[in-house]
mmCIF file of C-alpha atoms in Angstrom:
data_model
loop_
_atom_site.group_PDB
_atom_site.id
_atom_site.type_symbol
_atom_site.label_atom_id
_atom_site.label_comp_id
_atom_site.label_asym_id
_atom_site.label_seq_id
_atom_site.Cartn_x
_atom_site.Cartn_y
_atom_site.Cartn_z
ATOM 1 C CA MET A 1 48.797 -8.384 157.721
ATOM 2 C CA SER A 2 44.984 -8.273 158.676
ATOM 3 C CA GLY A 3 41.772 -7.165 157.506
ATOM 4 C CA VAL A 4 38.071 -7.603 157.964
ATOM 5 C CA VAL A 5 35.274 -9.328 156.437
ATOM 6 C CA THR A 6 32.698 -6.901 155.044
ATOM 7 C CA ALA A 7 30.161 -9.291 153.458
ATOM 8 C CA VAL A 8 29.597 -13.118 152.869
ATOM 9 C CA SER A 9 27.817 -14.638 149.924
ATOM 10 C CA SER A 10 26.711 -17.879 148.531
ATOM 11 C CA ASN A 11 24.391 -19.553 145.918
ATOM 12 C CA GLY A 12 23.207 -23.037 145.667
ATOM 13 C CA GLU A 13 22.595 -22.550 141.993
ATOM 14 C CA TYR A 14 24.761 -21.589 139.141
ATOM 15 C CA SER A 15 24.480 -17.838 138.724
ATOM 16 C CA PHE A 16 27.174 -15.124 138.223
ATOM 17 C CA THR A 17 26.057 -13.099 141.323
ATOM 18 C CA LYS A 18 25.589 -14.558 144.823
ATOM 19 C CA PRO A 19 23.246 -13.307 147.405
ATOM 20 C CA ASN A 20 24.733 -11.828 150.621
ATOM 21 C CA ARG A 21 24.048 -14.008 153.753
ATOM 22 C CA ASP A 22 24.192 -13.317 157.515
ATOM 23 C CA SER A 23 26.845 -15.924 157.644
ATOM 24 C CA ILE A 24 28.398 -18.785 155.660
ATOM 25 C CA ARG A 25 29.744 -22.209 156.899
ATOM 26 C CA LEU A 26 33.226 -23.293 155.445
ATOM 27 C CA LEU A 27 33.576 -26.956 155.254
ATOM 28 C CA ALA A 28 37.292 -28.379 155.275
ATOM 29 C CA GLY A 29 38.108 -29.797 151.854
ATOM 30 C CA LEU A 30 35.075 -28.506 150.174
ATOM 31 C CA GLY A 31 34.152 -24.974 150.283
ATOM 32 C CA VAL A 32 31.014 -23.042 151.348
ATOM 33 C CA GLU A 33 28.185 -25.260 152.681
ATOM 34 C CA GLY A 34 25.390 -25.164 150.054
ATOM 35 C CA ASP A 35 27.388 -23.210 147.414
ATOM 36 C CA VAL A 36 27.491 -24.573 143.954
ATOM 37 C CA HIS A 37 31.279 -24.323 143.771
ATOM 38 C CA ALA A 38 31.798 -26.359 146.754
ATOM 39 C CA GLY A 39 33.533 -29.930 146.438
ATOM 40 C CA VAL A 40 36.733 -31.871 146.235
ATOM 41 C CA THR A 41 36.963 -31.747 142.459
ATOM 42 C CA VAL A 42 36.369 -28.801 140.046
ATOM 43 C CA LYS A 43 32.818 -27.205 139.852
ATOM 44 C CA HIS A 44 33.225 -24.270 137.618
ATOM 45 C CA ARG A 45 31.693 -25.339 134.261
ATOM 46 C CA SER A 46 34.541 -24.438 132.046
ATOM 47 C CA ARG A 47 36.938 -26.572 134.289
ATOM 48 C CA VAL A 48 34.536 -29.529 134.502
ATOM 49 C CA ALA A 49 34.367 -29.617 130.735
ATOM 50 C CA GLN A 50 38.184 -29.730 130.482
ATOM 51 C CA ASP A 51 38.727 -32.295 133.198
ATOM 52 C CA PRO A 52 36.010 -33.149 135.934
ATOM 53 C CA THR A 53 38.715 -35.094 138.065
ATOM 54 C CA ARG A 54 40.886 -32.226 138.712
ATOM 55 C CA PRO A 55 41.123 -30.776 142.303
ATOM 56 C CA ASN A 56 39.198 -27.934 143.134
ATOM 57 C CA LEU A 57 41.479 -25.074 143.970
ATOM 58 C CA ARG A 58 38.683 -22.564 143.521
ATOM 59 C CA GLN A 59 36.427 -23.380 146.777
ATOM 60 C CA VAL A 60 36.200 -20.058 148.254
ATOM 61 C CA HIS A 61 36.633 -16.855 146.336
ATOM 62 C CA LEU A 62 37.712 -13.748 148.067
ATOM 63 C CA MET A 63 37.512 -10.322 146.688
ATOM 64 C CA HIS A 64 38.687 -6.817 148.274
ATOM 65 C CA GLU A 65 35.883 -4.022 148.327
ATOM 66 C CA GLU A 66 38.378 -1.550 147.419
ATOM 67 C CA LEU A 67 38.037 -2.942 143.923
ATOM 68 C CA PHE A 68 34.488 -1.662 144.048
ATOM 69 C CA ALA A 69 35.552 1.902 144.773
ATOM 70 C CA GLU A 70 38.223 1.789 142.169
ATOM 71 C CA VAL A 71 35.770 0.688 139.271
ATOM 72 C CA GLY A 72 33.272 3.221 140.723
ATOM 73 C CA GLU A 73 35.473 5.990 139.853
ATOM 74 C CA GLU A 74 35.104 4.822 136.228
ATOM 75 C CA GLY A 75 31.369 4.671 136.392
ATOM 76 C CA PHE A 76 30.744 1.040 137.306
ATOM 77 C CA GLU A 77 28.426 0.195 140.432
ATOM 78 C CA VAL A 78 29.534 -3.178 141.998
ATOM 79 C CA ALA A 79 28.316 -4.336 145.318
ATOM 80 C CA PRO A 80 29.337 -7.329 147.373
ATOM 81 C CA GLY A 81 28.530 -10.925 145.989
ATOM 82 C CA GLU A 82 27.674 -9.429 142.468
ATOM 83 C CA LEU A 83 30.941 -10.528 141.012
ATOM 84 C CA GLY A 84 30.476 -14.079 142.451
ATOM 85 C CA GLU A 85 32.629 -13.660 145.364
ATOM 86 C CA ASN A 86 31.976 -15.783 148.742
ATOM 87 C CA ILE A 87 34.021 -13.396 151.038
ATOM 88 C CA THR A 88 34.229 -9.754 150.580
ATOM 89 C CA THR A 89 37.233 -8.137 152.394
ATOM 90 C CA ARG A 90 38.515 -4.614 153.400
ATOM 91 C CA GLY A 91 41.960 -3.704 154.594
ATOM 92 C CA ILE A 92 44.047 -6.605 153.464
ATOM 93 C CA ASP A 93 46.055 -6.819 150.182
ATOM 94 C CA LEU A 94 44.653 -10.003 148.711
ATOM 95 C CA LEU A 95 46.362 -9.531 145.394
ATOM 96 C CA GLY A 96 49.734 -9.126 147.058
ATOM 97 C CA LEU A 97 49.551 -12.374 149.045
ATOM 98 C CA PRO A 98 51.909 -15.232 147.892
ATOM 99 C CA ALA A 99 50.494 -18.595 147.119
ATOM 100 C CA GLY A 100 50.263 -20.824 150.309
ATOM 101 C CA THR A 101 49.380 -17.889 152.656
ATOM 102 C CA LEU A 102 46.943 -19.127 155.365
ATOM 103 C CA LEU A 103 44.061 -16.829 156.158
ATOM 104 C CA ARG A 104 42.601 -17.264 159.591
ATOM 105 C CA ILE A 105 39.259 -15.816 159.804
ATOM 106 C CA GLY A 106 36.806 -15.306 162.726
ATOM 107 C CA GLY A 107 37.106 -17.970 165.391
ATOM 108 C CA SER A 108 38.055 -21.009 163.500
ATOM 109 C CA ALA A 109 38.120 -20.908 159.816
ATOM 110 C CA VAL A 110 41.485 -21.300 157.809
ATOM 111 C CA LEU A 111 41.680 -20.834 154.264
ATOM 112 C CA GLU A 112 44.791 -21.342 151.979
ATOM 113 C CA VAL A 113 45.362 -19.217 149.065
ATOM 114 C CA THR A 114 45.735 -20.934 145.758
ATOM 115 C CA GLY A 115 45.745 -18.311 143.315
ATOM 116 C CA LEU A 116 44.156 -15.576 141.313
ATOM 117 C CA ARG A 117 40.556 -15.494 139.901
ATOM 118 C CA ASN A 118 40.719 -15.470 136.173
ATOM 119 C CA PRO A 119 38.060 -13.128 134.936
ATOM 120 C CA CYS A 120 35.863 -14.088 132.106
ATOM 121 C CA ILE A 121 33.367 -12.641 129.823
ATOM 122 C CA GLN A 122 30.659 -13.079 132.352
ATOM 123 C CA ILE A 123 31.862 -9.944 133.802
ATOM 124 C CA ASP A 124 31.069 -7.783 130.782
ATOM 125 C CA ASN A 125 27.523 -9.694 130.650
ATOM 126 C CA PHE A 126 26.987 -8.286 134.059
ATOM 127 C CA GLN A 127 28.235 -4.783 132.987
ATOM 128 C CA ASP A 128 29.510 -4.060 129.766
ATOM 129 C CA GLY A 129 33.357 -2.880 129.731
ATOM 130 C CA LEU A 130 33.844 -4.025 133.429
ATOM 131 C CA LEU A 131 36.141 -6.898 132.385
ATOM 132 C CA LYS A 132 38.702 -4.538 131.115
ATOM 133 C CA ARG A 133 38.720 -2.747 134.438
ATOM 134 C CA VAL A 134 39.396 -5.951 136.492
ATOM 135 C CA VAL A 135 41.923 -7.426 134.020
ATOM 136 C CA GLY A 136 44.580 -5.305 132.084
ATOM 137 C CA ARG A 137 48.268 -4.894 131.620
ATOM 138 C CA ASP A 138 51.130 -3.285 133.473
ATOM 139 C CA GLU A 139 53.859 -1.085 132.134
ATOM 140 C CA ALA A 140 55.885 -4.012 131.057
ATOM 141 C CA GLY A 141 52.830 -5.698 129.207
ATOM 142 C CA ASN A 142 52.223 -8.573 131.901
ATOM 143 C CA VAL A 143 48.523 -9.303 132.547
ATOM 144 C CA VAL A 144 47.217 -8.007 135.888
ATOM 145 C CA ARG A 145 44.205 -9.666 137.268
ATOM 146 C CA LYS A 146 42.311 -7.819 139.925
ATOM 147 C CA ALA A 147 38.938 -9.850 140.235
ATOM 148 C CA GLY A 148 40.124 -11.443 143.777
ATOM 149 C CA ILE A 149 41.832 -14.652 144.938
ATOM 150 C CA MET A 150 40.791 -18.227 145.149
ATOM 151 C CA SER A 151 41.423 -20.530 148.065
ATOM 152 C CA VAL A 152 40.740 -23.989 149.568
ATOM 153 C CA VAL A 153 39.324 -24.654 153.142
ATOM 154 C CA ARG A 154 41.835 -26.020 155.516
ATOM 155 C CA GLU A 155 39.861 -25.670 158.766
ATOM 156 C CA GLY A 156 36.089 -25.205 158.722
ATOM 157 C CA GLY A 157 33.890 -22.673 160.512
ATOM 158 C CA VAL A 158 31.378 -19.875 160.275
ATOM 159 C CA VAL A 159 32.244 -16.730 158.796
ATOM 160 C CA ARG A 160 30.400 -13.444 159.196
ATOM 161 C CA PRO A 161 30.676 -9.804 158.134
ATOM 162 C CA GLY A 162 32.729 -8.068 160.795
ATOM 163 C CA ASP A 163 35.130 -11.106 161.395
ATOM 164 C CA THR A 164 38.892 -10.584 161.316
ATOM 165 C CA ILE A 165 41.257 -11.911 158.712
ATOM 166 C CA GLU A 166 44.950 -12.555 159.724
ATOM 167 C CA ALA A 167 47.420 -13.651 157.029
ATOM 168 C CA GLU A 168 50.100 -16.169 157.957
ATOM 169 C CA LEU A 169 52.796 -16.005 155.134
ATOM 170 C CA PRO A 170 54.254 -19.271 154.103
ATOM 171 C CA THR A 171 57.851 -20.107 155.087
ATOM 172 C CA GLY A 172 60.680 -19.976 152.503
ATOM 173 C CA PRO A 173 60.645 -18.342 149.171
ATOM 174 C CA HIS A 174 57.337 -16.912 148.234
ATOM 175 C CA ARG A 175 55.563 -17.772 145.014
ATOM 176 C CA PRO A 176 53.667 -15.024 143.473
ATOM 177 C CA LEU A 177 49.920 -15.688 142.617
ATOM 178 C CA ASP A 178 48.893 -16.931 139.221
ATOM 179 C CA ARG A 179 45.552 -17.948 137.858
ATOM 180 C CA VAL A 180 43.849 -21.057 138.974
#
């Protein structure tokens, strides 16, 4: 399974959106260099309030640009970085990957998929009604989260738009993604 990076984004300040960059540098065990969410322990405000000593399983946020077209059909305009992701992708089914999948990006970066992003009310603050489009329920009533996946950096490197992404599935039984 493979895809391509279409945009990279980072922000050194707490802000919902992240400006696009020419490149980002991933630091092993930390996240995106200079990004407010980089670190060994949790950095998201809600998680820090709960327990600031927990490991940061949300170092790098990836989102598939196909979601932008999907919500665009319902009248929403979303561009890379606007929902807070660090890496925007195309052509790879991020939401279908099992936990523990390794994503090899560009020449040297390796991310390990930890789980699904749990969308919050900030998405509605960005565009009213968008939250219901990125989180909903399937026919069986199960919650479906579409706002991307979270990962940790196993091997650092520079990531740029146009870089390829190769997914390496874990061995053994696959665990479906859950929110982190």
